[in-house]
Short mmCIF file of C-alpha atoms in Angstrom, two decimals:
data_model
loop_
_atom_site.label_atom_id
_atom_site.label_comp_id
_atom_site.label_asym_id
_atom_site.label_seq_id
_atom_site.Cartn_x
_atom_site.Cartn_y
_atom_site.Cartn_z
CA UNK A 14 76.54 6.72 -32.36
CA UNK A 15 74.37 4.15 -33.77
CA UNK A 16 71.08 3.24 -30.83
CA UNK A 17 70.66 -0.16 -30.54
CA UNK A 18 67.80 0.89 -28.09
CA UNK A 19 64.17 2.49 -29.32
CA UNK A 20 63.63 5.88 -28.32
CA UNK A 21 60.20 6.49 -28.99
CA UNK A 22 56.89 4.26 -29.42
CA UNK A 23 53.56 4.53 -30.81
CA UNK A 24 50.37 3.10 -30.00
CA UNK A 25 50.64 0.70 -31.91
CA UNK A 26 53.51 -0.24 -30.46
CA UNK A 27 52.02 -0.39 -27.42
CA UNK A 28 49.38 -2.69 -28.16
CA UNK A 29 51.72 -5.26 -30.78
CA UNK A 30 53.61 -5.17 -27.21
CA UNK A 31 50.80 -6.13 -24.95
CA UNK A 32 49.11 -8.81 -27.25
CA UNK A 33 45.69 -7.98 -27.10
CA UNK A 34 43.35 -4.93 -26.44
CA UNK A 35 42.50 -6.55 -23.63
CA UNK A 36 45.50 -6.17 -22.15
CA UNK A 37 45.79 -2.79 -22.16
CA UNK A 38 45.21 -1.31 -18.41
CA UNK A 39 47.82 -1.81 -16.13
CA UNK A 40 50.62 -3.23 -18.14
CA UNK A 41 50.34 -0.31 -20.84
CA UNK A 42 50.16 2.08 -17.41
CA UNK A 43 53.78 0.37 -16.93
CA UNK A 44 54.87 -0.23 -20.45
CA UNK A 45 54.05 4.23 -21.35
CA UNK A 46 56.01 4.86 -17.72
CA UNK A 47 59.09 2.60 -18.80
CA UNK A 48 58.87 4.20 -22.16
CA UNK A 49 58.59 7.83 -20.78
CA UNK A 50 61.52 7.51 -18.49
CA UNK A 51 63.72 6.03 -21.12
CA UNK A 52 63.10 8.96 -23.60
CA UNK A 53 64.16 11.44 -21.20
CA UNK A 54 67.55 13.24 -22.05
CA UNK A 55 69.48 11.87 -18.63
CA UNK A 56 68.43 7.98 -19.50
CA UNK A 57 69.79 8.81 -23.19
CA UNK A 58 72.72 10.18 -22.15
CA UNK A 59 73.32 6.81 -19.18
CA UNK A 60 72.68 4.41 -22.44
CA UNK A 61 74.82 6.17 -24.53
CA UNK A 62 77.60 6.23 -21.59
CA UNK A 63 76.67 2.32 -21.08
CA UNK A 64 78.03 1.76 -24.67
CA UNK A 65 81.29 3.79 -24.21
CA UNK A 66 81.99 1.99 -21.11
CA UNK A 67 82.41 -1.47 -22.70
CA UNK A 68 86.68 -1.89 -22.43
CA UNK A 69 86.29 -0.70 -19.78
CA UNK A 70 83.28 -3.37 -18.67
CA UNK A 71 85.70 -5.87 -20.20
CA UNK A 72 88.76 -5.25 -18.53
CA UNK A 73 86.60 -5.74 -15.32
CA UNK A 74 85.78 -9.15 -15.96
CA UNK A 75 88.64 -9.98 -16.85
CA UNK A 76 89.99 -8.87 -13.38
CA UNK A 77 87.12 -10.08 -11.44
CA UNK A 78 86.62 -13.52 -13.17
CA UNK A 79 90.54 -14.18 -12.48
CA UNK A 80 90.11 -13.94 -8.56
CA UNK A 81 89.23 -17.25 -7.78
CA UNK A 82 85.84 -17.01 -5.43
CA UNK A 83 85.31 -21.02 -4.45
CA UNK A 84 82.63 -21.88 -2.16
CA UNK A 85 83.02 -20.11 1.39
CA UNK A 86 85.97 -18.62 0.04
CA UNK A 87 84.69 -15.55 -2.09
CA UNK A 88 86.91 -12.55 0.54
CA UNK A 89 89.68 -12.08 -1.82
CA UNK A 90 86.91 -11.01 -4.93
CA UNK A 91 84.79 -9.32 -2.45
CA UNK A 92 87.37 -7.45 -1.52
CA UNK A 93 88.37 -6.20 -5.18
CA UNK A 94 84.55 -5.82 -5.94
CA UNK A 95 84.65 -3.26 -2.86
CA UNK A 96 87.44 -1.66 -4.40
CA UNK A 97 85.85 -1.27 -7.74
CA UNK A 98 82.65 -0.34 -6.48
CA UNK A 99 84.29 3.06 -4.43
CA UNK A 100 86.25 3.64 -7.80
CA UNK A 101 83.00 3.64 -9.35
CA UNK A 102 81.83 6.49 -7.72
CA UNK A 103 79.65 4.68 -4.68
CA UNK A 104 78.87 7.37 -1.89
CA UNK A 105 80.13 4.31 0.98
CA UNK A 106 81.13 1.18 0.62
CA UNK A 107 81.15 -1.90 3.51
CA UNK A 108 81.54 -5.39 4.01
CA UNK A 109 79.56 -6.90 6.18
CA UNK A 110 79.61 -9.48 8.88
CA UNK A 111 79.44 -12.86 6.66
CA UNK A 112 81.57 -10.83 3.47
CA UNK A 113 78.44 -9.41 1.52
CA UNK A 114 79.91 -6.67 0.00
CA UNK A 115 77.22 -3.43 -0.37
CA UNK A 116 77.83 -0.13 -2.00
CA UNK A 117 75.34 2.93 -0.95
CA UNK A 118 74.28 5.55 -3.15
CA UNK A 119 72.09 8.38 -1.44
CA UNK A 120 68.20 9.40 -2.90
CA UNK A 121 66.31 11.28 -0.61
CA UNK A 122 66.39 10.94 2.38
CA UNK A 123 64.01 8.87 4.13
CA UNK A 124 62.27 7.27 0.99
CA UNK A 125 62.81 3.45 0.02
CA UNK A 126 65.74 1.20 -0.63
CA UNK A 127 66.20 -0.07 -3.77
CA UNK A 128 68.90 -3.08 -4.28
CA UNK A 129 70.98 -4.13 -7.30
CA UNK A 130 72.55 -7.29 -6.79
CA UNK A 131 74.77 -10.32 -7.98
CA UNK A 132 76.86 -13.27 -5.94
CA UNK A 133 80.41 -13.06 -5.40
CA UNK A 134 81.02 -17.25 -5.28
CA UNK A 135 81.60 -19.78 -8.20
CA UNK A 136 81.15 -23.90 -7.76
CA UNK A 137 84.49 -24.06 -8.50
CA UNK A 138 86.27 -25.18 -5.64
CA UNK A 139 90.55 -23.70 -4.09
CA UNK A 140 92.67 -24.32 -6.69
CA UNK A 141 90.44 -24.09 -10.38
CA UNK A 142 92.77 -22.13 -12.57
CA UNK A 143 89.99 -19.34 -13.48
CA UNK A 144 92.50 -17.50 -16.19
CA UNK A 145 90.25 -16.17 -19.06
CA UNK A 146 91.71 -17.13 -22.08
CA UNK A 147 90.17 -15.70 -25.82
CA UNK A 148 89.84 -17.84 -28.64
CA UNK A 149 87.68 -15.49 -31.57
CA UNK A 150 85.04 -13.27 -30.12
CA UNK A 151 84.60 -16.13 -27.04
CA UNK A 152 86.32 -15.71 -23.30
CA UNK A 153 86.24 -18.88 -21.48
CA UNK A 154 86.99 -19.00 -17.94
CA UNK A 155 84.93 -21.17 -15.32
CA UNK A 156 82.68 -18.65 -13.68
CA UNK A 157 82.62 -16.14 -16.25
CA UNK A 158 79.55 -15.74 -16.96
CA UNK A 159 77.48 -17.46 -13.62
CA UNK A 160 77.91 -14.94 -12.02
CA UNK A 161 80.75 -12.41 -12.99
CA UNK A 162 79.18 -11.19 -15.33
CA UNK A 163 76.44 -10.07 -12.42
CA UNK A 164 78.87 -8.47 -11.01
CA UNK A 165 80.06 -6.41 -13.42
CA UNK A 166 76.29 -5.47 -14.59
CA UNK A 167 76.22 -4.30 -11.45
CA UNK A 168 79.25 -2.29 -11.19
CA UNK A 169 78.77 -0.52 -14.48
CA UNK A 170 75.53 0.40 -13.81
CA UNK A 171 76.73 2.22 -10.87
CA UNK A 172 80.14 3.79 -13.04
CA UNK A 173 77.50 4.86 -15.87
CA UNK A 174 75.02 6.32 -12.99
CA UNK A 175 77.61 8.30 -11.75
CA UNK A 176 79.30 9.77 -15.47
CA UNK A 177 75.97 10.65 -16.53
CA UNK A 178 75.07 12.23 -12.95
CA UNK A 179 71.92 10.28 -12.52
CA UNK A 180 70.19 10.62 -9.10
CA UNK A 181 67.23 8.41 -7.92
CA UNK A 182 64.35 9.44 -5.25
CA UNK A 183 65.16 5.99 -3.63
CA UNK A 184 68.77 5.26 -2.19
CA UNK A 185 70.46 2.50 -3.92
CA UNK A 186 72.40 -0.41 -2.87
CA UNK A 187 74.60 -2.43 -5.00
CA UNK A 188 75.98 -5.52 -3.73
CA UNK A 189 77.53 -8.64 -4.14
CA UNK A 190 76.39 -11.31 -2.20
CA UNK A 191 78.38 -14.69 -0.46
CA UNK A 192 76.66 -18.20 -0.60
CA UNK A 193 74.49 -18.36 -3.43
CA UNK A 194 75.93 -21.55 -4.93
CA UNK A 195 75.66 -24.99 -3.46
CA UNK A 196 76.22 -25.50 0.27
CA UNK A 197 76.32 -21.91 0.34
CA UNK A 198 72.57 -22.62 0.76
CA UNK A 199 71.95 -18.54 0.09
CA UNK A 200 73.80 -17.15 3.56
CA UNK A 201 74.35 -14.27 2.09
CA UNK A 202 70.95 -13.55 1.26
CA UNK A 203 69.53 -15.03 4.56
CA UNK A 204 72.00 -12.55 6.65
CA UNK A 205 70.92 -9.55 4.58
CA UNK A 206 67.03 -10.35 5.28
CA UNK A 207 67.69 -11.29 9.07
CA UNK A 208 65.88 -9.32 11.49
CA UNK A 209 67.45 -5.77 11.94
CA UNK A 210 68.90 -6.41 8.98
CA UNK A 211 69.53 -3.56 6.33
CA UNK A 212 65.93 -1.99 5.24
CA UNK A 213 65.01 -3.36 1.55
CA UNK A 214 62.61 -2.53 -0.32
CA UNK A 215 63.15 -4.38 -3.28
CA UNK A 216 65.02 -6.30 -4.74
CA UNK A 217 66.76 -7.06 -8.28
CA UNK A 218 69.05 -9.73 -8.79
CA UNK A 219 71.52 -10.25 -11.93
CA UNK A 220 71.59 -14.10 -12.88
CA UNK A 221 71.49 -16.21 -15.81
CA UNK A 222 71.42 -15.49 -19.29
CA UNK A 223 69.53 -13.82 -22.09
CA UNK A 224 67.73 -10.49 -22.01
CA UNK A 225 63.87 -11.50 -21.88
CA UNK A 226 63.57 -13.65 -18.82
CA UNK A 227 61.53 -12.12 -15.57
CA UNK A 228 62.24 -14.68 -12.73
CA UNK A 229 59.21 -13.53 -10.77
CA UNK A 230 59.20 -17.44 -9.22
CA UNK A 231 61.39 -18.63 -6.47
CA UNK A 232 62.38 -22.57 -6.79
CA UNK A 233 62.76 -23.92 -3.57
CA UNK A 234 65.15 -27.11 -2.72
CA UNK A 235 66.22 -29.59 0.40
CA UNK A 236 68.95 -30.79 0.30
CA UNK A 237 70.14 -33.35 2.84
CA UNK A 238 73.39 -35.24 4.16
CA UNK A 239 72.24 -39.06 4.91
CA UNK A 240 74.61 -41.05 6.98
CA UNK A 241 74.53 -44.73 8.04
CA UNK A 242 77.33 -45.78 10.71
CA UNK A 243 78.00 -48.96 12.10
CA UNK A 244 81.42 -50.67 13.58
CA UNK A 245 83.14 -51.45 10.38
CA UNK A 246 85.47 -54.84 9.83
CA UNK A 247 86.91 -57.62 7.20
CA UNK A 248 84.72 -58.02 4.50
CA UNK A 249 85.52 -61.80 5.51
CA UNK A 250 86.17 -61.95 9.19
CA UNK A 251 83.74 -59.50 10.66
CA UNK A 252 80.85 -60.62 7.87
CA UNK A 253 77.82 -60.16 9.28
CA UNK A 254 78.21 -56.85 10.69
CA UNK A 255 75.45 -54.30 9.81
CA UNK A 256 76.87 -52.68 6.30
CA UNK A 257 75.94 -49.02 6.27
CA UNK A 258 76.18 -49.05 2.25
CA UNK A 259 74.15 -51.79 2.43
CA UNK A 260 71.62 -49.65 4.21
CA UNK A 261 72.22 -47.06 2.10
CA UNK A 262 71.39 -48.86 -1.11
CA UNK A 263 68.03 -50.08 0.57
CA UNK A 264 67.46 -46.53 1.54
CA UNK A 265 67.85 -45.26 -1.99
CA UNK A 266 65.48 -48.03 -3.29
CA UNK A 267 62.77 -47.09 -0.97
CA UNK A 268 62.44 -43.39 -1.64
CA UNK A 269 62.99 -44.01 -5.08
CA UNK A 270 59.62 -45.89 -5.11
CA UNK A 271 57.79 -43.27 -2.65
CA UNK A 272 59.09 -40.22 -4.52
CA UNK A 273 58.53 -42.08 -8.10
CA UNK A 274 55.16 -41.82 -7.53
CA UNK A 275 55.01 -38.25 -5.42
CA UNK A 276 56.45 -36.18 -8.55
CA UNK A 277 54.30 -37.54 -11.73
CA UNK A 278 51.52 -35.52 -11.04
CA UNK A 279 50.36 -32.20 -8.89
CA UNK A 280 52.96 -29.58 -8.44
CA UNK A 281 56.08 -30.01 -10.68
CA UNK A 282 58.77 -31.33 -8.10
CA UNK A 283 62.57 -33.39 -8.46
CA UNK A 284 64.85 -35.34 -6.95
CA UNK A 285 68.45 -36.25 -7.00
CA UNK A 286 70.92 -37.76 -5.17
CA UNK A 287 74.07 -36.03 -6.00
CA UNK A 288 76.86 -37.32 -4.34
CA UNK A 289 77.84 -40.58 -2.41
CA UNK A 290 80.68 -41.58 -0.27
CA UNK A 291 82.12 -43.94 2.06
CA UNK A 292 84.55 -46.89 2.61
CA UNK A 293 87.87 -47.70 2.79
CA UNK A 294 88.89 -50.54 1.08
CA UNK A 295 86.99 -53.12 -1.45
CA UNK A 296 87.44 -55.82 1.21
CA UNK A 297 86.24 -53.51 4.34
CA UNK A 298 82.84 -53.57 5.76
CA UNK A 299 82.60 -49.65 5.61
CA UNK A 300 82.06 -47.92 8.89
CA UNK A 301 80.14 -45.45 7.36
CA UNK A 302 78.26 -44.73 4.52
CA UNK A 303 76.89 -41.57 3.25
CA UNK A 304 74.98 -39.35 0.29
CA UNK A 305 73.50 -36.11 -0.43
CA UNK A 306 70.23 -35.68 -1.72
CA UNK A 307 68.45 -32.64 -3.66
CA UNK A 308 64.69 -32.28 -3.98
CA UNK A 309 63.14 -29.07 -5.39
CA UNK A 310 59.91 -28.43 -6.19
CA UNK A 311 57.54 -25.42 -7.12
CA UNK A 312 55.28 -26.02 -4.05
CA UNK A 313 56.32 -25.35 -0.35
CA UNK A 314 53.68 -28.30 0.56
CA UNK A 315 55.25 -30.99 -1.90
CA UNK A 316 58.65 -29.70 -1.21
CA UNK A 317 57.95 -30.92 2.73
CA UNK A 318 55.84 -33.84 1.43
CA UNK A 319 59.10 -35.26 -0.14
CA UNK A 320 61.33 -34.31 2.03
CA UNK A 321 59.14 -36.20 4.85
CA UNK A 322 59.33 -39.27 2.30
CA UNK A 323 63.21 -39.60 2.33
CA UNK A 324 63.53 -39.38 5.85
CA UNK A 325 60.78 -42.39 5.83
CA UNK A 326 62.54 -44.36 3.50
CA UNK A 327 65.93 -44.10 5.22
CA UNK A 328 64.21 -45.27 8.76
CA UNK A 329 62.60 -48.08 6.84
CA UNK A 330 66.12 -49.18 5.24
CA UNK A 331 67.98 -48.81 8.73
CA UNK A 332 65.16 -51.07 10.44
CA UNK A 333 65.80 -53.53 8.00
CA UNK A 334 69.03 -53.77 7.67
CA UNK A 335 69.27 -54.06 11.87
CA UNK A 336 66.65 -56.83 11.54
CA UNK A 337 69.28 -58.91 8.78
CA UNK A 338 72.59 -58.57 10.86
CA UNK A 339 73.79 -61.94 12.32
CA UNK A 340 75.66 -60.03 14.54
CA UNK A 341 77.24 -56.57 16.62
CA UNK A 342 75.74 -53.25 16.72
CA UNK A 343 72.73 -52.15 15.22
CA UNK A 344 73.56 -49.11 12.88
CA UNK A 345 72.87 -45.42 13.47
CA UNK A 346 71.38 -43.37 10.87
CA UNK A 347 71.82 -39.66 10.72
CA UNK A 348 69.53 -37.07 8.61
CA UNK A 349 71.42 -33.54 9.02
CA UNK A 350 69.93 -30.79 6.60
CA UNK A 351 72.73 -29.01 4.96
CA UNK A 352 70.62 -26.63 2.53
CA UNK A 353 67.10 -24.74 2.54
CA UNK A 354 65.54 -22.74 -0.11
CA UNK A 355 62.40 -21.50 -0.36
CA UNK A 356 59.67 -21.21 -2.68
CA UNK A 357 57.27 -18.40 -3.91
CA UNK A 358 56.58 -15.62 -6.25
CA UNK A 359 55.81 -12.49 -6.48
CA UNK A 360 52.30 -11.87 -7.89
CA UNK A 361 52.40 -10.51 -11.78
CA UNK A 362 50.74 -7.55 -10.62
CA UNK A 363 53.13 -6.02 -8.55
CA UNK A 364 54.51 -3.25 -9.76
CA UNK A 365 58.46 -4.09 -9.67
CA UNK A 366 57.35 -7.62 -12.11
CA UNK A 367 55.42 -4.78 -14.30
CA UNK A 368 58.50 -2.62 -14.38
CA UNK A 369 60.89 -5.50 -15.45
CA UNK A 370 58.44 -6.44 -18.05
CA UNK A 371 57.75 -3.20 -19.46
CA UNK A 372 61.73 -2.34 -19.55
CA UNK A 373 62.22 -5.26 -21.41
CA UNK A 374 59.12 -4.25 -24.28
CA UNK A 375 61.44 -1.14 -23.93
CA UNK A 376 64.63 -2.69 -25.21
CA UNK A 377 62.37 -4.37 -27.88
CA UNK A 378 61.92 -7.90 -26.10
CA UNK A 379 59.23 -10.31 -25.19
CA UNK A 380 59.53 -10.87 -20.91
CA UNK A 381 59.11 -14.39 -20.14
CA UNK A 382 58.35 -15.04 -16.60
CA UNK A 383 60.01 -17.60 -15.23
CA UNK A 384 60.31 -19.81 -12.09
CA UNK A 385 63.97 -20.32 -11.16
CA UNK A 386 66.55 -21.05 -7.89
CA UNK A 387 68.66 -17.89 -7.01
CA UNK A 388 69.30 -15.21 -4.38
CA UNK A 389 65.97 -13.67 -5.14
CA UNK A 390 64.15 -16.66 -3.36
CA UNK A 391 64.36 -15.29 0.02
CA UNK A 392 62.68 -12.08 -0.50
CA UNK A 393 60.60 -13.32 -2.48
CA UNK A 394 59.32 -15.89 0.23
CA UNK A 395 59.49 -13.00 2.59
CA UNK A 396 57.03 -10.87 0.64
CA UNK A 397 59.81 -8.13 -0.91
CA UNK A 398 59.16 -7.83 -5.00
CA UNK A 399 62.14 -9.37 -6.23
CA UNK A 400 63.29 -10.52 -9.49
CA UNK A 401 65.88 -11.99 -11.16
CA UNK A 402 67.12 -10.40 -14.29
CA UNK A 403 69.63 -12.00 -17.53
CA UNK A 404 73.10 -10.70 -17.29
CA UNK A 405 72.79 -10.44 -21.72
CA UNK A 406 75.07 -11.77 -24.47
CA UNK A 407 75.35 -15.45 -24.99
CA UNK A 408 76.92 -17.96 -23.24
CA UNK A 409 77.19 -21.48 -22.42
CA UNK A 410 78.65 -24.22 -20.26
CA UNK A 411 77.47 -22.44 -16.85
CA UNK A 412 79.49 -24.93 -13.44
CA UNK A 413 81.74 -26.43 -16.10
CA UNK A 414 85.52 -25.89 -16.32
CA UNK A 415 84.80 -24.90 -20.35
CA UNK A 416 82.19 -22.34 -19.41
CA UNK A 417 82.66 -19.62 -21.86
CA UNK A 418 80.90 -15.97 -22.82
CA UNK A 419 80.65 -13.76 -26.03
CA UNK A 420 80.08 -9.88 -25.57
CA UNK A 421 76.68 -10.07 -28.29
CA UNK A 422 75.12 -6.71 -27.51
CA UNK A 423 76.03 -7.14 -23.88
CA UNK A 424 75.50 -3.56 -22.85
CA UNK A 425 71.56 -4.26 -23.49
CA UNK A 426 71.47 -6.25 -20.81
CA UNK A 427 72.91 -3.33 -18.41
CA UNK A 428 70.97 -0.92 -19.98
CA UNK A 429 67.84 -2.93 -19.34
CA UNK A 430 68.68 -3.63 -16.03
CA UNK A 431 69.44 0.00 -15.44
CA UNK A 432 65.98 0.99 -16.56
CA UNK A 433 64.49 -1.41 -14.49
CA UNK A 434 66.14 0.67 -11.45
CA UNK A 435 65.50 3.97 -12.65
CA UNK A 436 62.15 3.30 -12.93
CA UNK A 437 61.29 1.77 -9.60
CA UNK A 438 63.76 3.83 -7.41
CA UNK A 439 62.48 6.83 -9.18
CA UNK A 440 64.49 9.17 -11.41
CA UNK A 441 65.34 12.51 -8.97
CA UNK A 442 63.91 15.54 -11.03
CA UNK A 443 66.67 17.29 -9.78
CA UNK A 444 68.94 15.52 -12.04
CA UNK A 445 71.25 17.19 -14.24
CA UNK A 446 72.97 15.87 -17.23
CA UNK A 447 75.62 18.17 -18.93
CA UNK A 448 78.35 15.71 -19.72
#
């Protein structure tokens, strides 16, 4: 079989990898442990097994991506990833209170926890036809890639684990996780990390593309629901009313101005508003007017800065839009949060970022760390090493009914991502390979 993976490495190698001289140390301490534990005969026989696997990879996308998994409604895949995952050869298999779905594989006992993870929910919402259809070397489907394509890194890691007999010092845990997109606002994530929650050492999440990002960098976001109310009448008899969009439209105006000036300089930060709704009728005074807003920003501090600014500018635009009725009510105004993620990163020297970088020198790429909103925000705020890893091949057209995927050297992404385990949960010397 022809390796599309390097075996062995010089030192040479080692320092074109590393840059400079001066950055031997550490990162080559990483770089010759990556490269050690990827030479060894039960890591070449798990690659080699990576590469046979792929119909059978295929087939389950194709299965997965066709069970529709719409926000808050991801049971039906969960279910059929639990399925898959006890198939695959996982020593017990659960799902949990909120529908996280989490496979366990034994180490030794009473060393660390070591997770593998992707989400189980699209954007799409009930009723998206999600059948993959094949045009050329392309499978389009919305959701195929972002994220089942996760999900099926993670299951054939597992399924190529357990045909090549690989055992790890740490136990494993491979799961796929609810609420990662939208209003999900991570639950998933945030039950798994609650207090008494399962133990978790680290963490390492499959999202996005490519096979040389490191998202080391958690991207926190607000997001809030804004909602003016007043009594509502004819746009001719009742004029004069209080006009929640009115109120609204001032309200957008202000923080516009405020948050204008908040995100041209100090820590990179954004704002949107996304949605906006209310009404009945073009000749109603609306009885309600509302939008949803979406600020993220690299800094906790500016993050709550501008946050603190729209809820400014919406009290401004209520006051004076009270102060210009003629007549009824005042208006109410109502700031509910619907969505909270937060920032961080895990320091470059910790040795699970070294790991992912030195795996990917390894499969012959350049790691780019990166700063990025997924599930590996929470631990990372918590202080768990967590990172986010590329699920490989190419694709495009990610929360779009047209999103497509092309199986380029896919398995390099899985076999990347399965070094990255190995090498922090620990290879068990005990491990046999005779298959």
């Amino acid at each position: 079989m022809t390796r599309h993976w390097p075996r062995t490495w010089g030192s040479a190698f080692l320092l074109a990898c590393l840059g400079s001289p001066g950055a031997a140390g550490q990162e080559s301490e990483y770089l010759r442990e990556a490269e050690a534990l990827a030479s060894t005969p039960q890591v070449v026989r798990v690659f080699e097994v990576i590469e046979q696997l792929e119909p059978r990879t295929r087939q389950d996308l194709v299965t997965l991506t066709e069970i529709p998994a719409p926000p808050f409604g991801e049971e039906e895949r969960g279910l059929a990833f639990a399925d898959l995952l006890r198939e695959a050869g996982a020593d017990s298999v659960y799902v949990d209170e909120v529908g996280n779905v989490l496979a366990l594989r034994r180490g030794r006992p009473g060393t660390r926890t070591v997770v593998l993870g992707a989400h189980l929910d699209t954007v799409f919402p009930e009723g998206t036809d999600v059948t993959v259809r094949q045009r050329g070397d392309t499978l389009f489907a919305p959701g195929i890639g972002d994220d089942t394509r996760g999900l099926v890194v993670v299951l054939t890691a597992l399924r190529a684990m357990e045909r090549a007999s690989i055992r790890t010092e740490a136990d494993l845990l491979f799961v796929g996780t609810v609420g990662e997109e939208g209003l999900g606002d991570l639950r998933g994530m945030k039950h798994l990390f609650r207090e008494g929650g399962p133990q978790i050492d680290a963490w390492i999440e499959i999202d996005g593309g490519g096979m040389s990002s490191v998202v080391n960098q958690g991207l926190g976001s607000n997001r809030f629901r804004i909602t003016f109310r007043g009594p509502g009448g004819h746009s001719w008899g009742a004029f004069g009313l209080g006009n929640p969009a009115h109120a609204l439209g001032l309200g957008i105006a202000h923080f516009q101005e405020a948050a204008d000036s908040m995100t041209r300089s100090g820590a990179t930060t954004s704002y949107n508003v996304g949605r906006i709704g209310g009404g009945t009728s073009v000749n109603s005074i609306p009885f309600e007017a509302w939008m949803e807003v979406d600020m993220r920003s690299e800094s906790p501090e500016s993050l709550e800065r501008i946050s603190d600014a729209l809820a400014e500018a919406m009290r401004r635009a209520l006051e004076e839009a009270n102060q210009i009725r003629r007549h009824g009510p005042p208006l109410t105004l109502e700031i509910d949060p619907i969505g909270s993620r937060p920032s961080g990163e895990v320091e470059v020297s910790v040795p699970l970022v070294q790991r992912a970088m030195a795996a990917t020198r390894v499969m012959g790429e350049s790691p780019e760390l990166r700063r990025s909103s997924t599930n590996s925000n929470v631990p990372i705020a918590l202080g768990v090493p967590a990172v986010t890893l590329g699920r490989g091949g190419i694709g495009g057209g990610s929360h779009s009914p047209g999103e497509w995927w092309i199986n380029q050297e896919g398995f390099r992404a899985i076999q990347r991502t399965l070094l990255v385990l190995l090498v922090e949960a620990g290879l068990d010397e005990r491990t046999t390979s005779d298959s």
